[in-house]
């Protein structure tokens, strides 16, 4: 914010000053901000959530970019929700809640809009929308009560199935990939996997986040398939080294790597063009997808997602030509179609 006036600094990064502690101050700040900035959504961003000790920032967002930030310290959940709602023009729009687990906001970070925007983006995997019907209760927990005891929902059958399919029976911990369907020492087959939450299902758990834990407790994207060793590592032995955001990145990297490797098993996708011309002046039907793929398989190709592109369908002018004329013409038709409809057509 070098070179900007103090007034301008307050508009964009109010957090360089103490939190707003009166509703009247919030109303004045809203009026000031609205004169200079446009935003589409409002977010709440918290840092490490241990007990009731966490920093809470209110972000104003244009799409998903932080354009302004401020802090609140009001006397009640009702006042706090009223203050946040002042900044939401669409009264049906939800408040976006994110958590930077495993990180404490430094004094320097909350004085830089660029740093706050970076923190907001890093917390993308730990993000939910506050339920409008439950906003007051959720605001009370975030700003006043902190985490509660008790666990969220258990794993549903559908969630278990989704996670097992995405993991392909392998440990998702970075660099492990152990086969969890067999004991390699004895050869016994079975289920040797453990399901582990990125954000703990208990707000008081090793990776618990107030409000968010219950919301994500049965969400497949918040669950890892792990071997016993790595399950104990992230939950018991070195929980502090594996905050939710690190586990979320680990899960995403695993799924990306598996998808890339499995895609390597398929034939190369290439475009398929349909150029039909009459035989003895009789129209010829286009081949079926099965016939096309059977032919392409001989060359270790498969039809790409575009599907069959119909370039010529027994056009009438072709029916007037002799076989010799057709045989001399069709290579030109194919080459022209390739230039017009396909980039990098395989030779």
mmCIF file of C-alpha atoms in Angstrom:
data_model
loop_
_atom_site.group_PDB
_atom_site.id
_atom_site.type_symbol
_atom_site.label_atom_id
_atom_site.label_comp_id
_atom_site.label_asym_id
_atom_site.label_seq_id
_atom_site.Cartn_x
_atom_site.Cartn_y
_atom_site.Cartn_z
ATOM 1 C CA UNK A 1 0.000 0.000 0.000
ATOM 2 C CA UNK A 2 2.997 2.294 -0.430
ATOM 3 C CA UNK A 3 2.132 5.798 -1.559
ATOM 4 C CA UNK A 4 -1.549 5.664 -0.564
ATOM 5 C CA UNK A 5 -3.119 8.031 1.947
ATOM 6 C CA UNK A 6 -4.266 6.847 5.372
ATOM 7 C CA UNK A 7 -7.894 7.226 4.262
ATOM 8 C CA UNK A 8 -7.296 4.996 1.253
ATOM 9 C CA UNK A 9 -5.497 2.428 3.410
ATOM 10 C CA UNK A 10 -8.530 2.215 5.700
ATOM 11 C CA UNK A 11 -10.821 1.609 2.737
ATOM 12 C CA UNK A 12 -8.882 -1.391 1.414
ATOM 13 C CA UNK A 13 -7.134 -2.762 4.520
ATOM 14 C CA UNK A 14 -8.909 -1.640 7.670
ATOM 15 C CA UNK A 15 -6.960 -4.329 9.535
ATOM 16 C CA UNK A 16 -3.992 -1.958 9.903
ATOM 17 C CA UNK A 17 -6.157 -0.402 12.646
ATOM 18 C CA UNK A 18 -7.972 -1.917 15.666
ATOM 19 C CA UNK A 19 -11.198 -3.865 15.009
ATOM 20 C CA UNK A 20 -14.460 -1.949 14.598
ATOM 21 C CA UNK A 21 -16.155 -2.216 18.000
ATOM 22 C CA UNK A 22 -19.417 -0.309 17.419
ATOM 23 C CA UNK A 23 -22.157 -0.938 14.885
ATOM 24 C CA UNK A 24 -22.158 2.772 14.022
ATOM 25 C CA UNK A 25 -18.476 2.527 13.048
ATOM 26 C CA UNK A 26 -19.274 -0.440 10.823
ATOM 27 C CA UNK A 27 -22.046 1.518 9.112
ATOM 28 C CA UNK A 28 -19.674 4.435 8.494
ATOM 29 C CA UNK A 29 -17.013 2.062 7.147
ATOM 30 C CA UNK A 30 -19.563 0.440 4.815
ATOM 31 C CA UNK A 31 -20.527 3.836 3.419
ATOM 32 C CA UNK A 32 -16.868 4.749 2.859
ATOM 33 C CA UNK A 33 -16.009 1.451 1.185
ATOM 34 C CA UNK A 34 -19.082 1.492 -1.060
ATOM 35 C CA UNK A 35 -17.969 4.824 -2.525
ATOM 36 C CA UNK A 36 -14.671 3.354 -3.770
ATOM 37 C CA UNK A 37 -14.967 -0.426 -4.272
ATOM 38 C CA UNK A 38 -17.301 -2.906 -5.915
ATOM 39 C CA UNK A 39 -17.581 -6.440 -4.556
ATOM 40 C CA UNK A 40 -19.792 -9.471 -5.165
ATOM 41 C CA UNK A 41 -19.433 -11.652 -2.054
ATOM 42 C CA UNK A 42 -18.528 -11.462 1.615
ATOM 43 C CA UNK A 43 -16.246 -13.960 3.329
ATOM 44 C CA UNK A 44 -14.990 -14.832 6.793
ATOM 45 C CA UNK A 45 -11.391 -16.041 7.085
ATOM 46 C CA UNK A 46 -9.920 -17.494 10.283
ATOM 47 C CA UNK A 47 -6.460 -18.817 11.113
ATOM 48 C CA UNK A 48 -5.343 -21.637 13.445
ATOM 49 C CA UNK A 49 -8.367 -22.684 15.469
ATOM 50 C CA UNK A 50 -7.122 -23.831 18.907
ATOM 51 C CA UNK A 51 -9.707 -23.369 21.596
ATOM 52 C CA UNK A 52 -11.048 -19.853 21.171
ATOM 53 C CA UNK A 53 -7.718 -18.457 20.003
ATOM 54 C CA UNK A 54 -8.048 -17.486 16.369
ATOM 55 C CA UNK A 55 -7.915 -14.338 14.289
ATOM 56 C CA UNK A 56 -11.017 -13.535 12.260
ATOM 57 C CA UNK A 57 -11.077 -11.355 9.151
ATOM 58 C CA UNK A 58 -14.038 -10.161 7.066
ATOM 59 C CA UNK A 59 -13.185 -10.118 3.371
ATOM 60 C CA UNK A 60 -14.958 -8.374 0.510
ATOM 61 C CA UNK A 61 -14.583 -10.354 -2.697
ATOM 62 C CA UNK A 62 -14.856 -9.613 -6.378
ATOM 63 C CA UNK A 63 -15.430 -13.097 -7.784
ATOM 64 C CA UNK A 64 -12.754 -14.877 -5.704
ATOM 65 C CA UNK A 65 -10.286 -12.019 -5.261
ATOM 66 C CA UNK A 66 -10.083 -10.089 -1.984
ATOM 67 C CA UNK A 67 -10.596 -6.379 -2.692
ATOM 68 C CA UNK A 68 -10.968 -5.194 0.918
ATOM 69 C CA UNK A 69 -10.718 -6.540 4.454
ATOM 70 C CA UNK A 70 -11.730 -5.458 7.958
ATOM 71 C CA UNK A 71 -12.123 -6.767 11.507
ATOM 72 C CA UNK A 72 -15.031 -6.708 13.961
ATOM 73 C CA UNK A 73 -15.264 -6.873 17.750
ATOM 74 C CA UNK A 74 -18.939 -6.329 18.566
ATOM 75 C CA UNK A 75 -20.903 -7.207 21.664
ATOM 76 C CA UNK A 76 -23.230 -9.942 20.443
ATOM 77 C CA UNK A 77 -23.779 -12.483 17.649
ATOM 78 C CA UNK A 78 -26.819 -10.494 16.510
ATOM 79 C CA UNK A 79 -24.780 -7.303 16.121
ATOM 80 C CA UNK A 80 -21.979 -9.169 14.363
ATOM 81 C CA UNK A 81 -24.339 -10.790 11.855
ATOM 82 C CA UNK A 82 -26.072 -7.434 11.262
ATOM 83 C CA UNK A 83 -22.690 -5.827 10.608
ATOM 84 C CA UNK A 84 -21.619 -8.501 8.113
ATOM 85 C CA UNK A 85 -25.000 -8.448 6.389
ATOM 86 C CA UNK A 86 -24.603 -4.698 5.779
ATOM 87 C CA UNK A 87 -22.040 -5.624 3.118
ATOM 88 C CA UNK A 88 -24.267 -8.139 1.310
ATOM 89 C CA UNK A 89 -26.457 -6.455 -1.289
ATOM 90 C CA UNK A 90 -28.203 -9.703 -2.261
ATOM 91 C CA UNK A 91 -29.865 -10.745 0.987
ATOM 92 C CA UNK A 92 -30.130 -14.363 -0.183
ATOM 93 C CA UNK A 93 -26.372 -14.613 -0.873
ATOM 94 C CA UNK A 94 -24.480 -16.878 1.543
ATOM 95 C CA UNK A 95 -21.439 -15.875 3.569
ATOM 96 C CA UNK A 96 -18.332 -17.808 2.483
ATOM 97 C CA UNK A 97 -16.357 -19.224 5.418
ATOM 98 C CA UNK A 98 -12.738 -20.372 5.053
ATOM 99 C CA UNK A 99 -10.042 -21.503 7.465
ATOM 100 C CA UNK A 100 -6.239 -21.358 7.205
ATOM 101 C CA UNK A 101 -5.618 -24.287 9.492
ATOM 102 C CA UNK A 102 -2.077 -24.707 10.762
ATOM 103 C CA UNK A 103 -1.211 -21.042 10.256
ATOM 104 C CA UNK A 104 -1.329 -17.936 12.450
ATOM 105 C CA UNK A 105 -1.882 -14.580 10.774
ATOM 106 C CA UNK A 106 1.091 -12.316 11.444
ATOM 107 C CA UNK A 107 0.769 -8.584 12.031
ATOM 108 C CA UNK A 108 2.499 -8.001 8.687
ATOM 109 C CA UNK A 109 0.108 -10.269 6.784
ATOM 110 C CA UNK A 110 -3.052 -8.509 7.920
ATOM 111 C CA UNK A 111 -1.626 -5.177 6.757
ATOM 112 C CA UNK A 112 -1.211 -6.316 3.146
ATOM 113 C CA UNK A 113 -4.149 -6.883 0.806
ATOM 114 C CA UNK A 114 -1.941 -9.071 -1.396
ATOM 115 C CA UNK A 115 -1.036 -11.329 1.554
ATOM 116 C CA UNK A 116 -4.653 -11.638 2.647
ATOM 117 C CA UNK A 117 -5.741 -12.497 -0.901
ATOM 118 C CA UNK A 118 -3.033 -15.184 -0.986
ATOM 119 C CA UNK A 119 -4.251 -16.612 2.322
ATOM 120 C CA UNK A 120 -7.816 -16.638 1.044
ATOM 121 C CA UNK A 121 -6.850 -18.631 -2.036
ATOM 122 C CA UNK A 122 -4.725 -21.092 -0.054
ATOM 123 C CA UNK A 123 -7.762 -21.897 2.106
ATOM 124 C CA UNK A 124 -9.895 -22.862 -0.908
ATOM 125 C CA UNK A 125 -10.060 -26.541 0.083
ATOM 126 C CA UNK A 126 -11.313 -25.610 3.571
ATOM 127 C CA UNK A 127 -14.284 -23.551 2.436
ATOM 128 C CA UNK A 128 -18.040 -23.753 2.985
ATOM 129 C CA UNK A 129 -21.057 -21.509 2.585
ATOM 130 C CA UNK A 130 -22.799 -20.672 5.846
ATOM 131 C CA UNK A 131 -26.398 -21.828 5.783
ATOM 132 C CA UNK A 132 -28.646 -18.781 5.708
ATOM 133 C CA UNK A 133 -31.142 -20.395 8.098
ATOM 134 C CA UNK A 134 -28.326 -21.182 10.566
ATOM 135 C CA UNK A 135 -26.190 -18.064 10.154
ATOM 136 C CA UNK A 136 -26.777 -16.654 13.626
ATOM 137 C CA UNK A 137 -25.783 -19.889 15.373
ATOM 138 C CA UNK A 138 -22.741 -20.244 13.130
ATOM 139 C CA UNK A 139 -21.641 -16.622 13.659
ATOM 140 C CA UNK A 140 -21.958 -17.165 17.408
ATOM 141 C CA UNK A 141 -19.677 -20.200 17.244
ATOM 142 C CA UNK A 142 -17.086 -18.507 15.021
ATOM 143 C CA UNK A 143 -16.861 -15.195 16.909
ATOM 144 C CA UNK A 144 -17.907 -16.030 20.464
ATOM 145 C CA UNK A 145 -18.045 -19.711 21.490
ATOM 146 C CA UNK A 146 -15.319 -21.415 19.523
ATOM 147 C CA UNK A 147 -15.236 -25.189 18.860
ATOM 148 C CA UNK A 148 -17.548 -27.612 20.622
ATOM 149 C CA UNK A 149 -17.109 -31.238 21.644
ATOM 150 C CA UNK A 150 -18.737 -34.123 19.813
ATOM 151 C CA UNK A 151 -18.254 -35.624 16.387
ATOM 152 C CA UNK A 152 -20.001 -34.883 13.117
ATOM 153 C CA UNK A 153 -21.764 -37.388 10.905
ATOM 154 C CA UNK A 154 -20.181 -40.786 10.320
ATOM 155 C CA UNK A 155 -19.109 -42.089 6.929
ATOM 156 C CA UNK A 156 -22.078 -43.008 4.754
ATOM 157 C CA UNK A 157 -21.954 -46.004 2.434
ATOM 158 C CA UNK A 158 -21.930 -43.760 -0.655
ATOM 159 C CA UNK A 159 -19.028 -41.706 0.716
ATOM 160 C CA UNK A 160 -16.993 -44.819 1.502
ATOM 161 C CA UNK A 161 -17.609 -46.141 -2.000
ATOM 162 C CA UNK A 162 -16.596 -42.854 -3.618
ATOM 163 C CA UNK A 163 -13.347 -42.612 -1.646
ATOM 164 C CA UNK A 164 -12.409 -46.267 -2.313
ATOM 165 C CA UNK A 165 -13.037 -45.806 -6.052
ATOM 166 C CA UNK A 166 -10.992 -42.591 -6.205
ATOM 167 C CA UNK A 167 -8.140 -44.207 -4.253
ATOM 168 C CA UNK A 168 -8.216 -47.457 -6.294
ATOM 169 C CA UNK A 169 -7.461 -49.342 -3.083
ATOM 170 C CA UNK A 170 -4.158 -47.493 -2.538
ATOM 171 C CA UNK A 171 -2.872 -45.361 0.319
ATOM 172 C CA UNK A 172 -3.279 -41.713 -0.677
ATOM 173 C CA UNK A 173 -0.414 -40.481 1.505
ATOM 174 C CA UNK A 174 2.230 -38.777 -0.646
ATOM 175 C CA UNK A 175 4.860 -41.262 -1.820
ATOM 176 C CA UNK A 176 3.200 -44.326 -0.259
ATOM 177 C CA UNK A 177 0.619 -45.817 -2.613
ATOM 178 C CA UNK A 178 0.538 -49.100 -0.665
ATOM 179 C CA UNK A 179 -1.959 -51.724 -1.889
ATOM 180 C CA UNK A 180 -4.601 -51.823 0.863
ATOM 181 C CA UNK A 181 -6.453 -54.849 -0.495
ATOM 182 C CA UNK A 182 -3.779 -57.411 0.393
ATOM 183 C CA UNK A 183 -1.247 -58.204 3.115
ATOM 184 C CA UNK A 184 1.902 -58.656 1.065
ATOM 185 C CA UNK A 185 3.615 -60.610 3.863
ATOM 186 C CA UNK A 186 0.993 -63.371 4.172
ATOM 187 C CA UNK A 187 -0.834 -62.959 0.891
ATOM 188 C CA UNK A 188 -4.185 -62.643 2.636
ATOM 189 C CA UNK A 189 -6.661 -60.476 0.759
ATOM 190 C CA UNK A 190 -8.921 -58.080 2.622
ATOM 191 C CA UNK A 191 -9.635 -54.457 3.436
ATOM 192 C CA UNK A 192 -6.609 -52.993 5.220
ATOM 193 C CA UNK A 193 -7.560 -49.351 4.651
ATOM 194 C CA UNK A 194 -8.466 -46.539 7.047
ATOM 195 C CA UNK A 195 -10.572 -43.504 6.254
ATOM 196 C CA UNK A 196 -9.179 -40.241 7.635
ATOM 197 C CA UNK A 197 -10.642 -36.738 7.612
ATOM 198 C CA UNK A 198 -8.686 -33.755 6.312
ATOM 199 C CA UNK A 199 -10.831 -31.447 8.463
ATOM 200 C CA UNK A 200 -11.619 -33.536 11.548
ATOM 201 C CA UNK A 201 -15.262 -34.483 12.134
ATOM 202 C CA UNK A 202 -14.906 -33.122 15.676
ATOM 203 C CA UNK A 203 -14.320 -29.391 16.124
ATOM 204 C CA UNK A 204 -12.024 -30.296 19.023
ATOM 205 C CA UNK A 205 -10.164 -32.895 16.944
ATOM 206 C CA UNK A 206 -6.526 -32.530 15.836
ATOM 207 C CA UNK A 207 -7.681 -30.859 12.601
ATOM 208 C CA UNK A 208 -11.070 -29.616 13.722
ATOM 209 C CA UNK A 209 -12.511 -26.321 12.488
ATOM 210 C CA UNK A 210 -15.449 -24.616 14.123
ATOM 211 C CA UNK A 211 -18.698 -24.977 12.098
ATOM 212 C CA UNK A 212 -16.827 -26.602 9.201
ATOM 213 C CA UNK A 213 -16.120 -29.977 10.842
ATOM 214 C CA UNK A 214 -19.741 -31.129 10.906
ATOM 215 C CA UNK A 215 -20.400 -29.747 7.428
ATOM 216 C CA UNK A 216 -17.512 -31.696 5.836
ATOM 217 C CA UNK A 217 -17.588 -34.838 7.970
ATOM 218 C CA UNK A 218 -19.274 -36.951 5.246
ATOM 219 C CA UNK A 219 -17.905 -35.114 2.207
ATOM 220 C CA UNK A 220 -15.719 -37.469 0.072
ATOM 221 C CA UNK A 221 -13.432 -34.606 -0.960
ATOM 222 C CA UNK A 222 -12.548 -34.184 2.739
ATOM 223 C CA UNK A 223 -11.588 -37.834 3.260
ATOM 224 C CA UNK A 224 -8.360 -39.740 2.576
ATOM 225 C CA UNK A 225 -7.835 -43.485 2.215
ATOM 226 C CA UNK A 226 -4.711 -44.348 4.246
ATOM 227 C CA UNK A 227 -2.689 -47.305 5.427
ATOM 228 C CA UNK A 228 -2.490 -47.894 9.199
ATOM 229 C CA UNK A 229 0.965 -46.303 9.532
ATOM 230 C CA UNK A 230 0.063 -43.062 7.806
ATOM 231 C CA UNK A 231 -3.334 -42.917 9.481
ATOM 232 C CA UNK A 232 -1.600 -42.899 12.867
ATOM 233 C CA UNK A 233 1.033 -40.458 11.605
ATOM 234 C CA UNK A 234 -1.423 -37.739 10.581
ATOM 235 C CA UNK A 235 -3.812 -38.254 13.525
ATOM 236 C CA UNK A 236 -1.539 -39.090 16.473
ATOM 237 C CA UNK A 237 2.201 -38.924 15.939
ATOM 238 C CA UNK A 238 2.659 -35.786 13.852
ATOM 239 C CA UNK A 239 -0.788 -34.194 13.595
ATOM 240 C CA UNK A 240 0.675 -30.703 13.888
ATOM 241 C CA UNK A 241 2.758 -31.329 10.742
ATOM 242 C CA UNK A 242 -0.309 -32.290 8.695
ATOM 243 C CA UNK A 243 -2.951 -29.550 8.822
ATOM 244 C CA UNK A 244 -6.057 -29.950 6.687
ATOM 245 C CA UNK A 245 -4.777 -27.831 3.799
ATOM 246 C CA UNK A 246 -1.690 -30.054 3.405
ATOM 247 C CA UNK A 247 -3.822 -33.219 3.404
ATOM 248 C CA UNK A 248 -6.206 -31.661 0.874
ATOM 249 C CA UNK A 249 -3.292 -30.914 -1.478
ATOM 250 C CA UNK A 250 -2.031 -34.457 -0.954
ATOM 251 C CA UNK A 251 -5.421 -35.895 -1.906
ATOM 252 C CA UNK A 252 -5.721 -33.666 -4.984
ATOM 253 C CA UNK A 253 -2.185 -34.566 -6.148
ATOM 254 C CA UNK A 254 -2.908 -38.290 -5.700
ATOM 255 C CA UNK A 255 -6.113 -38.113 -7.766
ATOM 256 C CA UNK A 256 -4.382 -36.097 -10.497
ATOM 257 C CA UNK A 257 -1.470 -38.556 -10.695
ATOM 258 C CA UNK A 258 -3.765 -41.602 -10.791
ATOM 259 C CA UNK A 259 -5.909 -40.046 -13.507
ATOM 260 C CA UNK A 260 -2.837 -39.250 -15.604
ATOM 261 C CA UNK A 261 -1.429 -42.774 -15.235
ATOM 262 C CA UNK A 262 -4.737 -44.478 -16.033
ATOM 263 C CA UNK A 263 -5.318 -42.252 -19.039
ATOM 264 C CA UNK A 264 -2.010 -43.560 -20.329
ATOM 265 C CA UNK A 265 -3.639 -46.993 -20.701
ATOM 266 C CA UNK A 266 -6.037 -45.795 -23.371
ATOM 267 C CA UNK A 267 -5.297 -45.332 -27.039
ATOM 268 C CA UNK A 268 -4.507 -41.846 -28.265
ATOM 269 C CA UNK A 269 -7.735 -39.912 -28.984
ATOM 270 C CA UNK A 270 -7.846 -38.579 -32.536
ATOM 271 C CA UNK A 271 -10.564 -36.855 -34.581
ATOM 272 C CA UNK A 272 -12.733 -38.973 -36.858
ATOM 273 C CA UNK A 273 -14.193 -37.533 -40.065
ATOM 274 C CA UNK A 274 -17.052 -39.084 -42.025
ATOM 275 C CA UNK A 275 -16.800 -38.582 -45.794
ATOM 276 C CA UNK A 276 -19.389 -40.802 -47.487
ATOM 277 C CA UNK A 277 -19.708 -41.032 -51.275
ATOM 278 C CA UNK A 278 -21.978 -43.226 -53.427
ATOM 279 C CA UNK A 279 -21.011 -46.644 -54.713
ATOM 280 C CA UNK A 280 -22.553 -47.345 -58.096
ATOM 281 C CA UNK A 281 -24.697 -44.249 -57.501
ATOM 282 C CA UNK A 282 -26.187 -45.788 -54.315
ATOM 283 C CA UNK A 283 -25.889 -43.929 -50.967
ATOM 284 C CA UNK A 284 -23.679 -45.510 -48.329
ATOM 285 C CA UNK A 285 -24.574 -45.371 -44.617
ATOM 286 C CA UNK A 286 -22.074 -43.873 -42.174
ATOM 287 C CA UNK A 287 -20.211 -46.441 -40.044
ATOM 288 C CA UNK A 288 -21.268 -47.069 -36.452
ATOM 289 C CA UNK A 289 -19.110 -46.005 -33.488
ATOM 290 C CA UNK A 290 -18.222 -49.657 -32.896
ATOM 291 C CA UNK A 291 -17.036 -50.077 -36.487
ATOM 292 C CA UNK A 292 -15.026 -46.855 -36.280
ATOM 293 C CA UNK A 293 -13.292 -47.792 -33.021
ATOM 294 C CA UNK A 294 -12.593 -51.339 -34.217
ATOM 295 C CA UNK A 295 -10.839 -49.918 -37.277
ATOM 296 C CA UNK A 296 -8.929 -47.269 -35.329
ATOM 297 C CA UNK A 297 -7.804 -49.821 -32.728
ATOM 298 C CA UNK A 298 -5.643 -51.442 -35.418
ATOM 299 C CA UNK A 299 -3.592 -48.231 -35.385
ATOM 300 C CA UNK A 300 -3.813 -47.850 -31.566
ATOM 301 C CA UNK A 301 -6.105 -44.831 -31.877
ATOM 302 C CA UNK A 302 -9.600 -44.136 -30.581
ATOM 303 C CA UNK A 303 -12.216 -41.572 -31.547
ATOM 304 C CA UNK A 304 -11.920 -38.390 -29.487
ATOM 305 C CA UNK A 305 -14.712 -36.761 -27.459
ATOM 306 C CA UNK A 306 -15.830 -34.668 -30.448
ATOM 307 C CA UNK A 307 -17.378 -37.759 -31.988
ATOM 308 C CA UNK A 308 -17.809 -38.441 -35.679
ATOM 309 C CA UNK A 309 -17.692 -35.253 -37.788
ATOM 310 C CA UNK A 310 -19.868 -35.582 -40.891
ATOM 311 C CA UNK A 311 -18.029 -33.770 -43.698
ATOM 312 C CA UNK A 312 -19.823 -35.259 -46.708
ATOM 313 C CA UNK A 313 -22.943 -37.414 -46.740
ATOM 314 C CA UNK A 314 -23.428 -38.837 -50.238
ATOM 315 C CA UNK A 315 -23.737 -35.373 -51.687
ATOM 316 C CA UNK A 316 -25.768 -35.307 -54.895
ATOM 317 C CA UNK A 317 -22.945 -33.952 -57.022
ATOM 318 C CA UNK A 318 -20.897 -37.063 -56.120
ATOM 319 C CA UNK A 319 -23.573 -39.347 -57.577
ATOM 320 C CA UNK A 320 -22.990 -37.881 -61.014
ATOM 321 C CA UNK A 321 -19.315 -38.837 -61.041
ATOM 322 C CA UNK A 322 -17.698 -41.942 -62.399
ATOM 323 C CA UNK A 323 -15.656 -44.241 -60.107
ATOM 324 C CA UNK A 324 -12.411 -42.897 -61.575
ATOM 325 C CA UNK A 325 -13.471 -39.336 -60.853
ATOM 326 C CA UNK A 326 -14.436 -40.231 -57.282
ATOM 327 C CA UNK A 327 -11.131 -41.986 -56.600
ATOM 328 C CA UNK A 328 -9.209 -38.937 -57.769
ATOM 329 C CA UNK A 329 -11.422 -36.570 -55.769
ATOM 330 C CA UNK A 330 -11.727 -38.176 -52.354
ATOM 331 C CA UNK A 331 -8.080 -37.565 -51.201
ATOM 332 C CA UNK A 332 -8.598 -33.864 -51.880
ATOM 333 C CA UNK A 333 -11.858 -33.868 -49.896
ATOM 334 C CA UNK A 334 -10.150 -35.550 -46.937
ATOM 335 C CA UNK A 335 -7.193 -33.155 -46.948
ATOM 336 C CA UNK A 336 -9.456 -30.120 -47.216
ATOM 337 C CA UNK A 337 -11.641 -31.411 -44.362
ATOM 338 C CA UNK A 338 -8.574 -31.972 -42.217
ATOM 339 C CA UNK A 339 -7.384 -28.423 -42.740
ATOM 340 C CA UNK A 340 -10.801 -26.903 -42.030
ATOM 341 C CA UNK A 341 -12.000 -29.033 -39.115
ATOM 342 C CA UNK A 342 -9.009 -30.581 -37.370
ATOM 343 C CA UNK A 343 -5.782 -29.271 -35.885
ATOM 344 C CA UNK A 344 -2.775 -31.601 -36.077
ATOM 345 C CA UNK A 345 -4.613 -34.365 -37.901
ATOM 346 C CA UNK A 346 -2.452 -37.534 -37.550
ATOM 347 C CA UNK A 347 -0.855 -38.696 -40.779
#
